[in-house]
Coordinates of C-alpha atoms in Angstrom, one line a residue:
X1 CA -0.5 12.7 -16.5
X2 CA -3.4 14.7 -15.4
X3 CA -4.5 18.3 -17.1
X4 CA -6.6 19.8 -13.6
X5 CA -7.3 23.1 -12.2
X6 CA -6.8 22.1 -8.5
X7 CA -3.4 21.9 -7.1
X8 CA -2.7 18.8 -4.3
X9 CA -0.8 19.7 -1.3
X10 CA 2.4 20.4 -3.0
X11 CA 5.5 23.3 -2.4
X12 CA 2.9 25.9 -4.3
X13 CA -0.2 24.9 -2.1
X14 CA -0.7 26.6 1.1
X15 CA -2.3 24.0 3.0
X16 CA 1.1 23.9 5.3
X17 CA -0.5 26.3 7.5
X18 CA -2.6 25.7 10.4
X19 CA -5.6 28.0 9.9
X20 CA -5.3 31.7 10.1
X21 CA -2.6 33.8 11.5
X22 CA -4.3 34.7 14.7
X23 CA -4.8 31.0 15.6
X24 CA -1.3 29.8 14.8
X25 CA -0.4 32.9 16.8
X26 CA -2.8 31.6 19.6
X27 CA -1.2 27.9 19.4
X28 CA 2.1 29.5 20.0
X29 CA 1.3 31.7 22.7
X30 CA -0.7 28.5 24.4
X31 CA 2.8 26.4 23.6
X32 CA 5.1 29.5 24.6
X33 CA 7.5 28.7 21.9
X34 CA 10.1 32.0 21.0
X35 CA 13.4 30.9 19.7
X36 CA 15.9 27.8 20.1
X37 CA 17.0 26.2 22.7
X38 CA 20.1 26.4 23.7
X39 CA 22.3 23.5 25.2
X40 CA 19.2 22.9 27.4
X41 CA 19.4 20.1 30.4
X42 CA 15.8 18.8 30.4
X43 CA 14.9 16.7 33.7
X44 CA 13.4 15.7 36.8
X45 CA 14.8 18.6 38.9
X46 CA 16.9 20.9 37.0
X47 CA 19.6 21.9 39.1
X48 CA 22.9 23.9 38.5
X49 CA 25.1 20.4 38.5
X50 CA 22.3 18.5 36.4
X51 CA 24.2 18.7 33.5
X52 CA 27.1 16.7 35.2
X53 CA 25.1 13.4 36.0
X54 CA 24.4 11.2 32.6
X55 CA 21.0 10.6 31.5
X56 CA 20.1 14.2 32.0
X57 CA 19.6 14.9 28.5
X58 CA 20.9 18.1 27.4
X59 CA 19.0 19.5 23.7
X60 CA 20.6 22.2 21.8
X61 CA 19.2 23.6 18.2
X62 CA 21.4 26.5 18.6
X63 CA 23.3 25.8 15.5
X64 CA 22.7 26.4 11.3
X65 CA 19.2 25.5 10.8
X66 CA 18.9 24.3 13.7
X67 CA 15.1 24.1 15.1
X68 CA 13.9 23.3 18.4
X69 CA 11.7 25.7 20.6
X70 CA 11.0 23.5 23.8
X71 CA 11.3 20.7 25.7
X72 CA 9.1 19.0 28.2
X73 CA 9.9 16.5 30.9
X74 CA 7.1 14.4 31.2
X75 CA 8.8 11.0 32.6
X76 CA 12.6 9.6 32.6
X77 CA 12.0 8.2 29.0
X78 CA 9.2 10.2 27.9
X79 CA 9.8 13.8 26.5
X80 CA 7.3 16.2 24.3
X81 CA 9.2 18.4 22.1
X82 CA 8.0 21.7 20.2
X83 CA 8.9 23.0 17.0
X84 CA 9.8 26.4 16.6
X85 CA 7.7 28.3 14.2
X86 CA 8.6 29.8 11.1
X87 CA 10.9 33.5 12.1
X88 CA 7.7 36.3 12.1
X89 CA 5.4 33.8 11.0
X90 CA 3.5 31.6 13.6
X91 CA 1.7 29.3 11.0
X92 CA 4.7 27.1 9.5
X93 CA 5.9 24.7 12.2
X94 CA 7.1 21.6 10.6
X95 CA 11.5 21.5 10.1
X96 CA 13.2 19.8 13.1
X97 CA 16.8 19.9 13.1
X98 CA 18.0 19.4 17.0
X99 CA 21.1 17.6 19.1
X100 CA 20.9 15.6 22.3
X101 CA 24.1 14.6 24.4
X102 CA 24.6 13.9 28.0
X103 CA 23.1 10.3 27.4
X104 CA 23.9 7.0 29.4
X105 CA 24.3 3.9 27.6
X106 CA 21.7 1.8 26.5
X107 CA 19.4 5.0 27.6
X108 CA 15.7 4.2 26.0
X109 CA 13.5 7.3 25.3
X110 CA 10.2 8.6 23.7
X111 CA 10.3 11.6 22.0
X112 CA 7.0 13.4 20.6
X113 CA 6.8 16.4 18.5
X114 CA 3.4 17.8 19.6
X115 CA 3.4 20.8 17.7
X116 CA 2.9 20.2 13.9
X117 CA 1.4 22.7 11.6
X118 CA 0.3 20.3 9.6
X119 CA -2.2 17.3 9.7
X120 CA -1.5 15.6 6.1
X121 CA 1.9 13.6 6.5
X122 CA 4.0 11.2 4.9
X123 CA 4.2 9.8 8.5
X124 CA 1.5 7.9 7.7
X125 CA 3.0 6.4 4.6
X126 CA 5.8 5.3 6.9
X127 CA 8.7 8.2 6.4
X128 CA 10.6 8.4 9.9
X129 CA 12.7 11.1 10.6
X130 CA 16.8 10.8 10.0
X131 CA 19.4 10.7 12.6
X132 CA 23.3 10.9 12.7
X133 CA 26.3 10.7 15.3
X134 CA 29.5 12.2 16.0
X135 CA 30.9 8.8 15.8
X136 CA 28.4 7.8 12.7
X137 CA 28.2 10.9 10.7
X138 CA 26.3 9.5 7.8
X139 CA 22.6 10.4 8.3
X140 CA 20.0 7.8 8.1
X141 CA 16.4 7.2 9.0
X142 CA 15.0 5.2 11.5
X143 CA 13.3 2.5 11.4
X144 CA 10.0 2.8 10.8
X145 CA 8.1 0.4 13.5
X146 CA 10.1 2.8 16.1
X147 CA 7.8 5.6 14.3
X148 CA 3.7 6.6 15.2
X149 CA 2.0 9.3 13.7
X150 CA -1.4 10.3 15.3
X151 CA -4.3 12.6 16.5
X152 CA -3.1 12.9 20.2
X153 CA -6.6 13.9 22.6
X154 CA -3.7 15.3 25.6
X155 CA -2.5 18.0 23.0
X156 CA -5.5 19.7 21.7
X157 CA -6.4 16.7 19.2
X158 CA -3.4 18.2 17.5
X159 CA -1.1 15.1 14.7
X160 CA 1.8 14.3 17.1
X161 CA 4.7 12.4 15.8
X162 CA 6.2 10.2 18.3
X163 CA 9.1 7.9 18.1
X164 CA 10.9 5.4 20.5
X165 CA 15.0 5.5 21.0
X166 CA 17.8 4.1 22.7
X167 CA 21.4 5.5 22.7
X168 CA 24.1 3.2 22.5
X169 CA 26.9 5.5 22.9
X170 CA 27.0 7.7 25.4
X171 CA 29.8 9.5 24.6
X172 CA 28.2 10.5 21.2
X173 CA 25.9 13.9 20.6
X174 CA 23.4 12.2 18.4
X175 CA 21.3 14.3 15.9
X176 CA 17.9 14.2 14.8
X177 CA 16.0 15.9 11.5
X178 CA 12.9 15.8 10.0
X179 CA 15.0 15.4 6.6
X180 CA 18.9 15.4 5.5
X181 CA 20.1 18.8 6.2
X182 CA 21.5 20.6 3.6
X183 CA 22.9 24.1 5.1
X184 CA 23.9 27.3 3.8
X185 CA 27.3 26.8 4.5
X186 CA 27.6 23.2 2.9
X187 CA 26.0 25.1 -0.6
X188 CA 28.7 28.2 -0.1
X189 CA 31.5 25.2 0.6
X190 CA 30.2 23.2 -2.2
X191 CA 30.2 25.8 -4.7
X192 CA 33.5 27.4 -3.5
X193 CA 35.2 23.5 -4.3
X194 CA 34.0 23.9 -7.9
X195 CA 35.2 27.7 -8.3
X196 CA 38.5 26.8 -6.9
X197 CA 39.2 24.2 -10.4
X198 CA 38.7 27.5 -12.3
X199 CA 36.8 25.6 -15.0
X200 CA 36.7 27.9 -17.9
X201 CA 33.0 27.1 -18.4
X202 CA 31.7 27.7 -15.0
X203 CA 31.1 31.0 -13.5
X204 CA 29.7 31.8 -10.0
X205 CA 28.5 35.5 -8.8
X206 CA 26.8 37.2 -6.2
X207 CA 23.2 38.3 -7.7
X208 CA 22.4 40.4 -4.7
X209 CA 22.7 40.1 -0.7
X210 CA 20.0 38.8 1.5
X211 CA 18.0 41.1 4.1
X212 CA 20.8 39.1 6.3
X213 CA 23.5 39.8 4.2
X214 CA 24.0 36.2 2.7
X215 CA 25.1 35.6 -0.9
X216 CA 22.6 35.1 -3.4
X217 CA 24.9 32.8 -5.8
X218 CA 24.3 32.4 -9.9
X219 CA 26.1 30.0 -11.5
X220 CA 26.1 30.3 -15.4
X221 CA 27.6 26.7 -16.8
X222 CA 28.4 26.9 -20.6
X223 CA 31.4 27.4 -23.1
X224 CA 32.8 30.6 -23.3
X225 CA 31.9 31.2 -26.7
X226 CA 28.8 30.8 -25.7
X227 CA 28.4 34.5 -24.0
X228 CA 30.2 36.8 -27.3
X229 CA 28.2 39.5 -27.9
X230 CA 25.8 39.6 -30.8
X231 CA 25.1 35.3 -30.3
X232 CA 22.1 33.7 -29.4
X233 CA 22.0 32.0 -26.4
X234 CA 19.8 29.2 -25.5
X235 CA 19.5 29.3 -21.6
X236 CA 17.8 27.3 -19.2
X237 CA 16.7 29.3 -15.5
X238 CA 17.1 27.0 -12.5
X239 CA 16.2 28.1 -8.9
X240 CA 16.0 25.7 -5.4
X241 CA 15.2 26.2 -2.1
X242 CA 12.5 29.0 -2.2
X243 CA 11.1 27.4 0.4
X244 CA 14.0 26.8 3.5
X245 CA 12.8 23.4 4.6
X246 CA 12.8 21.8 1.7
X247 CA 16.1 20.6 1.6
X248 CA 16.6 17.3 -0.7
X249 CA 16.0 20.2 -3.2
X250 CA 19.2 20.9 -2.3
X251 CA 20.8 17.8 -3.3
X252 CA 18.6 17.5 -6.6
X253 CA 20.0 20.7 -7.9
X254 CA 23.8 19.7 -6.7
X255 CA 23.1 16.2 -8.8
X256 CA 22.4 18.6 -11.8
X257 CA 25.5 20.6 -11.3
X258 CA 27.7 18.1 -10.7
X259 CA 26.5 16.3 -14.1
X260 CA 26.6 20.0 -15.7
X261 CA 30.1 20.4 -14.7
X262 CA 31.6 16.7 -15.9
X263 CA 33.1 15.5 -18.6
X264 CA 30.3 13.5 -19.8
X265 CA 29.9 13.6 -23.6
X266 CA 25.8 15.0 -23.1
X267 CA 27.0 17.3 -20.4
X268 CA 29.7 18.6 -23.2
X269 CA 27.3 18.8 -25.5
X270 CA 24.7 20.9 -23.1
X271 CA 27.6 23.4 -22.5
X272 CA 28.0 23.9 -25.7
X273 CA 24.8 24.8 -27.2
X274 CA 22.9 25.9 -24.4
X275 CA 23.6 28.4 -21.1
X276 CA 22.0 27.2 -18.0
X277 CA 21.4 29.8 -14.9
X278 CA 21.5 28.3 -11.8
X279 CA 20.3 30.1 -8.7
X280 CA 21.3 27.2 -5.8
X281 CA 19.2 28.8 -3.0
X282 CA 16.8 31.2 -3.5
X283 CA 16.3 31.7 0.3
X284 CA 19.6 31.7 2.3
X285 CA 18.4 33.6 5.7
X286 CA 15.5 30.7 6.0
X287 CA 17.5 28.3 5.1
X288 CA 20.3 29.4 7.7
X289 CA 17.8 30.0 10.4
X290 CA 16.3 26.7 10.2
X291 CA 12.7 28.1 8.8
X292 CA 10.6 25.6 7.1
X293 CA 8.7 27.9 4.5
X294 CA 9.2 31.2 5.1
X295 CA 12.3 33.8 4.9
X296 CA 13.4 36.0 7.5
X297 CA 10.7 38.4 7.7
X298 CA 8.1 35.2 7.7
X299 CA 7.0 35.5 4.2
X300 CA 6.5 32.8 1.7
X301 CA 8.7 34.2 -1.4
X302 CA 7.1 31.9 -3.2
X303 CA 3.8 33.9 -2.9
X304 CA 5.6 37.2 -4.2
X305 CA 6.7 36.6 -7.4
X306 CA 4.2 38.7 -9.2
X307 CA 5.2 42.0 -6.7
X308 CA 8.5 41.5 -4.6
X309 CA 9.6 44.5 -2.8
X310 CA 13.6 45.0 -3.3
X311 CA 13.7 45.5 0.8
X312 CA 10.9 42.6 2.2
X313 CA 12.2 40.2 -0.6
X314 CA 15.6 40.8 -1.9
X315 CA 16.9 37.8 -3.2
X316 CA 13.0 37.0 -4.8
X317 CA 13.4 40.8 -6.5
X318 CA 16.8 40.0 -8.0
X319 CA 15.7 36.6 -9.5
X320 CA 12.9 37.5 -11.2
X321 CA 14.6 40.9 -12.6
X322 CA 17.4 38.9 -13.9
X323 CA 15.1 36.6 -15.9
X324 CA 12.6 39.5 -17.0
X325 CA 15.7 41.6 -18.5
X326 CA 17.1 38.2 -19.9
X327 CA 13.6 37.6 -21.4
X328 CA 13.9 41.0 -23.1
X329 CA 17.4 40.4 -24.6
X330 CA 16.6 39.4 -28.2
X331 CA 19.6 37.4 -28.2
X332 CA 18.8 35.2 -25.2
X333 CA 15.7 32.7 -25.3
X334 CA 15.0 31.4 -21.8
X335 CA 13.5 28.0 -23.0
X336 CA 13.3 26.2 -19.9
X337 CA 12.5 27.9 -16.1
X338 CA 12.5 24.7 -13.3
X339 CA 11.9 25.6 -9.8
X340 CA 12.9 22.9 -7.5
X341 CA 10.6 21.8 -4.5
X342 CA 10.4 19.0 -1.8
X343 CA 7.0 17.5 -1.4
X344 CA 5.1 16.6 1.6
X345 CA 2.8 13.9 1.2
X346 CA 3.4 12.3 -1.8
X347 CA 5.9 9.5 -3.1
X348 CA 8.5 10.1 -6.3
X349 CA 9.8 12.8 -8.2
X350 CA 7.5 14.4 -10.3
X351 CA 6.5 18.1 -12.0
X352 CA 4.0 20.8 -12.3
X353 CA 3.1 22.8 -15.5
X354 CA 1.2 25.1 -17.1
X355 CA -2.3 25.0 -18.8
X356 CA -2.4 26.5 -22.2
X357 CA -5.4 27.4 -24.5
X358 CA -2.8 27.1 -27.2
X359 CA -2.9 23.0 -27.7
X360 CA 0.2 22.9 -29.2
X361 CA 2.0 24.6 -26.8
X362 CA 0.3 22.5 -24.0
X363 CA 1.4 19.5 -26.1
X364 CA 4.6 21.1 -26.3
X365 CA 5.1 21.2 -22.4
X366 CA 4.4 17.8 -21.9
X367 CA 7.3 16.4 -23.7
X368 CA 10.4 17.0 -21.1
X369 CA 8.7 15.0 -18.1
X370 CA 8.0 12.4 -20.2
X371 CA 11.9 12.2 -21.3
X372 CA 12.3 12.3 -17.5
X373 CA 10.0 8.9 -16.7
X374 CA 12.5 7.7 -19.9
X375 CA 15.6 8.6 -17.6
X376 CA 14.8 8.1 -13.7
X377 CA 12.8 5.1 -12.5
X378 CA 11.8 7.6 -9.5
X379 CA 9.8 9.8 -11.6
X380 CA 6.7 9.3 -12.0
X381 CA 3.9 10.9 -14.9
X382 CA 1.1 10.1 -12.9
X383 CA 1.8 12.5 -10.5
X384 CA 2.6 14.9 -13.3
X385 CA -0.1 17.2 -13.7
X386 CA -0.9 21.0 -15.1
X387 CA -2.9 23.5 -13.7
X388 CA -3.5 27.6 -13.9
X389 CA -5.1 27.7 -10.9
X390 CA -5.4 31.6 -10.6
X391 CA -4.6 31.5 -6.5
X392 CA -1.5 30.3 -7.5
X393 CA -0.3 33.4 -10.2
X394 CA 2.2 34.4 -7.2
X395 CA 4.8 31.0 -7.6
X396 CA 7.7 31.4 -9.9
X397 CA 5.9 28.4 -12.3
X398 CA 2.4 30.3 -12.6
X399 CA 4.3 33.6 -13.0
X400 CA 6.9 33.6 -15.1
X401 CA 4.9 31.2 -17.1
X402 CA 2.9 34.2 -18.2
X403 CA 5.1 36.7 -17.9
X404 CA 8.0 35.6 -20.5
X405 CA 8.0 34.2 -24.1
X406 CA 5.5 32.1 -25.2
X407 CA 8.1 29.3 -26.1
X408 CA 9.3 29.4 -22.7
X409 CA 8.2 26.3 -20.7
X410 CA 8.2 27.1 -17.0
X411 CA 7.6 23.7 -14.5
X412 CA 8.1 23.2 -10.4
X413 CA 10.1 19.7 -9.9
X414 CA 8.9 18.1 -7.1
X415 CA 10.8 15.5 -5.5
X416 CA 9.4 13.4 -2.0
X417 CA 10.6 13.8 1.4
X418 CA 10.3 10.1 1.6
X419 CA 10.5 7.8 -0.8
X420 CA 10.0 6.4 -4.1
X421 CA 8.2 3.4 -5.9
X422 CA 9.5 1.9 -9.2
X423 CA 7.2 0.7 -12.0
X424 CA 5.5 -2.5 -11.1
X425 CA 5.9 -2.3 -7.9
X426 CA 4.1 -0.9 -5.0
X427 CA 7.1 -1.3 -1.9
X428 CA 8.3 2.1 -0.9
X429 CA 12.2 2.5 -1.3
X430 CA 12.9 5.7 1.1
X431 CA 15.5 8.3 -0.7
X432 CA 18.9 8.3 0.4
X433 CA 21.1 12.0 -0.4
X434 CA 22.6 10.1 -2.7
X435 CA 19.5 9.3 -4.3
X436 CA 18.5 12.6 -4.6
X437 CA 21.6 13.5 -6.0
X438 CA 21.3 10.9 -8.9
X439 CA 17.5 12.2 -9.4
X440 CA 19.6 15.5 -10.4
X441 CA 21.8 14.0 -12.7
X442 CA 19.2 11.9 -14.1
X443 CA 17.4 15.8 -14.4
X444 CA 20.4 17.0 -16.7
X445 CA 20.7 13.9 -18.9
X446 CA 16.9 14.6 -19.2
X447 CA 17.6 18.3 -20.9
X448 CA 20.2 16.6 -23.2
X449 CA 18.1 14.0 -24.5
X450 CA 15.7 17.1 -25.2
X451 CA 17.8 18.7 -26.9
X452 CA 19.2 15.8 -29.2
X453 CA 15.3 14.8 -29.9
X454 CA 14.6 18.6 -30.8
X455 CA 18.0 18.5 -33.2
X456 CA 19.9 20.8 -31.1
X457 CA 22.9 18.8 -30.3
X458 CA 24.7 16.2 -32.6
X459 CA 22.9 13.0 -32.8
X460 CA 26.5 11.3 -33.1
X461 CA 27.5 12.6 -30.3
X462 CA 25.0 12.0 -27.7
X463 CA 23.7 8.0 -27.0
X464 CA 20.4 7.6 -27.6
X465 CA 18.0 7.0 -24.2
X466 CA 17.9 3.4 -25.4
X467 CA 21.7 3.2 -25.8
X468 CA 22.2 4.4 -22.9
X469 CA 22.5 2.6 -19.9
X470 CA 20.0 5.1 -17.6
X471 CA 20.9 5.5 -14.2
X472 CA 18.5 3.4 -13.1
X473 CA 17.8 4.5 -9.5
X474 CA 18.4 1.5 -6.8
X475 CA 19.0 0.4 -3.4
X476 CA 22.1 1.6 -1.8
X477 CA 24.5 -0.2 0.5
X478 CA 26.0 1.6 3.5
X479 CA 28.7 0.9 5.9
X480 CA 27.5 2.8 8.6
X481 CA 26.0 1.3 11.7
X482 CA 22.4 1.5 12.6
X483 CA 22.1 4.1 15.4
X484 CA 19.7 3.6 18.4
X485 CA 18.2 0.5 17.6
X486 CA 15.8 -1.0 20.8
X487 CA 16.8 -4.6 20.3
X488 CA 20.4 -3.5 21.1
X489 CA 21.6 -5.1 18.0
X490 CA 24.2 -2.8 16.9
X491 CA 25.8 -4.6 13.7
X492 CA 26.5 -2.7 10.3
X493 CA 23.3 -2.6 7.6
X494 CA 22.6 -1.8 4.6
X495 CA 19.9 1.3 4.7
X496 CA 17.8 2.8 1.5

C-alpha cells in the first residue's frame, strides 16, 4: 500500500486528454471527424452498387454506444480507422464500439485506429481489443500476436493501434470494442428483471432525468424494517459509470447487486443491518452515446462534484444532493461511499483513499481493501494507495470525503481494462465479464466480512474469511469459437 500525494494515470487523473482543448480541436479538424458513421461501404471506388459485391466492407457505429467517426481506404486489406471524440469535447478519443459486414470468406484485413487521445496504454502490456458475431455472440478478445501498439511517423508521430483479421463467415456482421460493452439499455433491462420478482427488500427509483431524458436509477437493497422512521440506518453510497467508457464498471457493480440480492447467509445478514444506495450509472447520455469520458455536453462529471449545476450536470447534481441531505439525517450514517472506475494502464482491481492528519482515521481507512486482498485474488494492495492531491477536490472520492462525516470512508474502486495477476505470479490472465462480475461479488462478501469483524452482524451467522471457501478468481472455459483467427483454424477454445 502506498500513502502518496501524486495520483497515477487512473479514472480521477486527467492525463486522458491530449493537450489542451484548442489542439485536440485542431487534431480533429486536421482528421475531419463529426459524428458516426453510418452503414458506410468503405472501398476502392465507392459506387452506388458497391455495397452489393462482398468484400466491400460496409462499417456502421450507428447504434447504442456505438463509436466510429471515419474510415479510410488505404489498400484491399489495409484500412485506418478514426475514433469519434468525446460529444462537445475534442480531447477524449479513446471508446471504440463499431460493426463491419459485407465480408467475403476467408477475407484478411488490417485495421488501425490512428486517432488515440492517449499515449499511455495497456496495449503495450498486451490487452487486444474484444470482438463478437451474430453467429458467436459471446464477446472475446483477440489474440494478442494479431495486436501492435506503436508511435506511427505517417500519422503525426501519433500511438496507433493496429491489428490483423480475417473473417471466416461471411454471412456474419462481426463486432469490434475496445472493451465488453455494457449499454444503457442492458442496465435498464437488467434492473427491470430484478424489479419484476418484487423482492420485498429491493427498491428501484428514478433519482432525476438526464439532460437527455434518461433515468437516473437508485436502488436501495435492505429489509424493510430497515427504513421505519425514527431507526438508524447504516448505509453504504455506491455509484458506476461516471465516466461512459468505462464499462467493466458496469459488470463490477452488477456482481455486487446480484450477491446483494441472493440468498446468501452474508448477503442476508448485510440486508439486515445495513442499507446500501446504489446508483448503477451515474452517466446515462455518455454512456448511450458511446462517449468515453465525458457526458453529453463534453464535461467530465467527475470534475464537478464540488459545484454541479442542476442544468449542465443533472444526474451529478442529484447524486451528491441525495448523499449531502442523507449525511444530514441524524438517523442515517453513510459509512461507506465507493465510486466504481475502469483503469487504463494498470493490471488488477484495486482502490483509492483518502489522506488524513487524523492517524487513526487514516488507519481506519485502510482496513476494507485489505479484507478485499483477503476475498479476491484479483485485488491487489500494492496498487492501493491514498492521496489528497488538492487538483483532485472535484472527484466524488476527494469530495465527499471532506464534505460528509468524519466516520465516513469514501474510496474509488478501480478495476483494469485488461487483466489481472495472482500472487506469485507474474502471467497476465485477461478479465472475462464474468470475471468482472465475480470481482463484484467478491466486493460485497468484502463489506460483510467488515461488518462481522467490526461486530455488526452475528458472528454465528456469517463464515469466517478462513471458513469460507473465497471465490477464488480463475480461468474460465468457454464454448464459443475463436473468431477471425489468420491460421484459419477455426475449432472451439477455451478464452480468459
Amino acid at each position: 500500500m502506498n500513502q502518496t500525494e501524486k495520483l497515477n494515470d487512473t479514472g480521477e487523473d486527467d492525463s486522458t486528454g491530449s493537450g489542451s482543448d484548442e489542439a485536440a480541436a485542431a487534431q480533429n479538424e486536421r482528421d475531419n471527424v463529426v459524428g458516426n458513421v453510418t452503414k458506410q461501404c468503405v472501398c476502392a471506388n465507392p459506387t452506388p452498387n458497391a455495397k452489393r459485391r462482398k468484400g466491400n466492407l460496409i462499417f456502421d457505429a450507428s447504434f447504442e454506444s456505438g463509436n466510429l467517426g471515419r474510415v479510410n481506404y488505404i489498400s484491399e486489406i489495409e484500412y485506418d480507422l478514426f475514433i469519434r471524440p468525446d460529444t462537445c469535447n475534442p480531447r477524449f478519443r479513446v471508446w471504440f464500439y463499431f460493426s463491419v459486414e459485407n465480408c467475403s470468406e476467408n477475407q484478411r484485413v488490417v485495421f488501425n485506429i490512428v486517432n488515440y487521445s492517449k499515449t499511455k496504454s495497456l496495449y503495450r502490456e498486451g490487452m487486444t481489443p474484444v470482438i463478437k458475431s451474430t453467429s458467436r455472440p459471446k464477446w472475446q478478445r483477440l489474440p494478442s500476436k494479431y495486436v501492435f501498439y506503436y508511435r506511427c511517423p505517417e500519422h503525426y508521430k501519433q500511438y496507433v493501434m493496429s491489428f490483423a483479421f480475417m473473417f471466416d463467415r461471411p454471412k456474419d456482421v462481426y463486432y469490434f470494442a475496445y472493451c465488453y460493452p455494457y449499454t444503457y439499455s442492458r442496465c435498464q433491462s437488467y434492473l427491470d428483471t430484478i424489479e419484476a420478482k418484487a423482492l420485498n427488500f429491493f427498491k428501484r427509483e428514478v433519482l432525476t432525468n438526464s439532460v437527455q431524458q434518461r433515468r437516473l436509477d437508485l436502488l436501495t437493497i435492505t429489509d424493510p424494517e430497515n427504513l421505519a422512521p425514527g431507526k438508524t440506518q447504516r448505509v453504504i453510497c455506491i455509484t458506476a459509470r461516471v465516466h461512459p467508457g468505462e464499462s467493466p464498471a458496469s459488470y463490477v457493480c452488477q456482481g455486487l447487486i446480484d450477491f446483494l440480492i441472493s440468498n446468501q447467509s452474508e448477503a442476508q445478514q448485510l440486508r439486515k443491518h445495513t442499507v446500501f444506495k446504489i446508483i448503477p450509472m451515474l452517466n446515462p447520455d455518455g454512456v448511450y452515446l458511446g462517449n468515453y469520458r465525458s457526458s453529453l455536453m463534453g464535461f467530465d462529471l467527475n470534475r464537478h462534484w464540488h459545484e454541479p449545476s442542476a442544468w449542465a450536470h443533472p444526474t451529478l447534481h442529484a447524486a451528491k444532493n441525495l448523499f449531502l441531505d442523507m449525511d444530514k439525517n441524524p438517523d442515517i450514517d453513510i459509512e461507506f461511499y465507493v465510486d466504481i472506475h475502469s483503469h487504463s494502464t494498470l493490471m488488477n482491481g484495486f482502490m483509492y483513499g483518502n489522506i488524513f492528519d487524523d492517524s487513526q482515521r487514516f488507519e481506519r481507512q485502510s482496513i476494507f481493501p485489505r479484507i478485499m486482498v483477503s476475498n479476491c485474488d484479483d485485488f491487489s494492495m500494492t496498487k492501493t494507495n491514498f492521496n489528497r492531491d488538492a487538483v483532485k477536490m472535484g472527484t466524488g472520492r476527494r469530495y465527499l470525503g471532506g464534505a460528509m462525516n468524519e466516520d465516513s470512508l469514501c474510496y474509488t474502486l478501480e478495476v483494469s481494462f485488461y487483466g489481472y495477476s495472482t500472487p506469485g505470479s507474474s502471467n497476465v490472465i485477461p478479465y472475462t465479464e464474468e470475471a468482472y462480475i465475480r470481482l463484484g461479488k467478491n466486493f460485497g462478501k468484502s463489506f460483510a466480512d467488515y461488518y462481522r469483524q467490526i461486530g455488526v452482524t452475528s458472528e454465528k451467522s456469517i463464515k469466517t474469511v478462513k471458513q469460507r471457501k473465497t471465490c477464488r478468481v480463475s480461468k474460465e472455459k468457454s464454448s464459443s469459437p475463436q473468431i477471425g483467427l489468420l491460421n484459419g483454424n477455426y475449432q472451439n477454445r477455451y478464452i480468459e
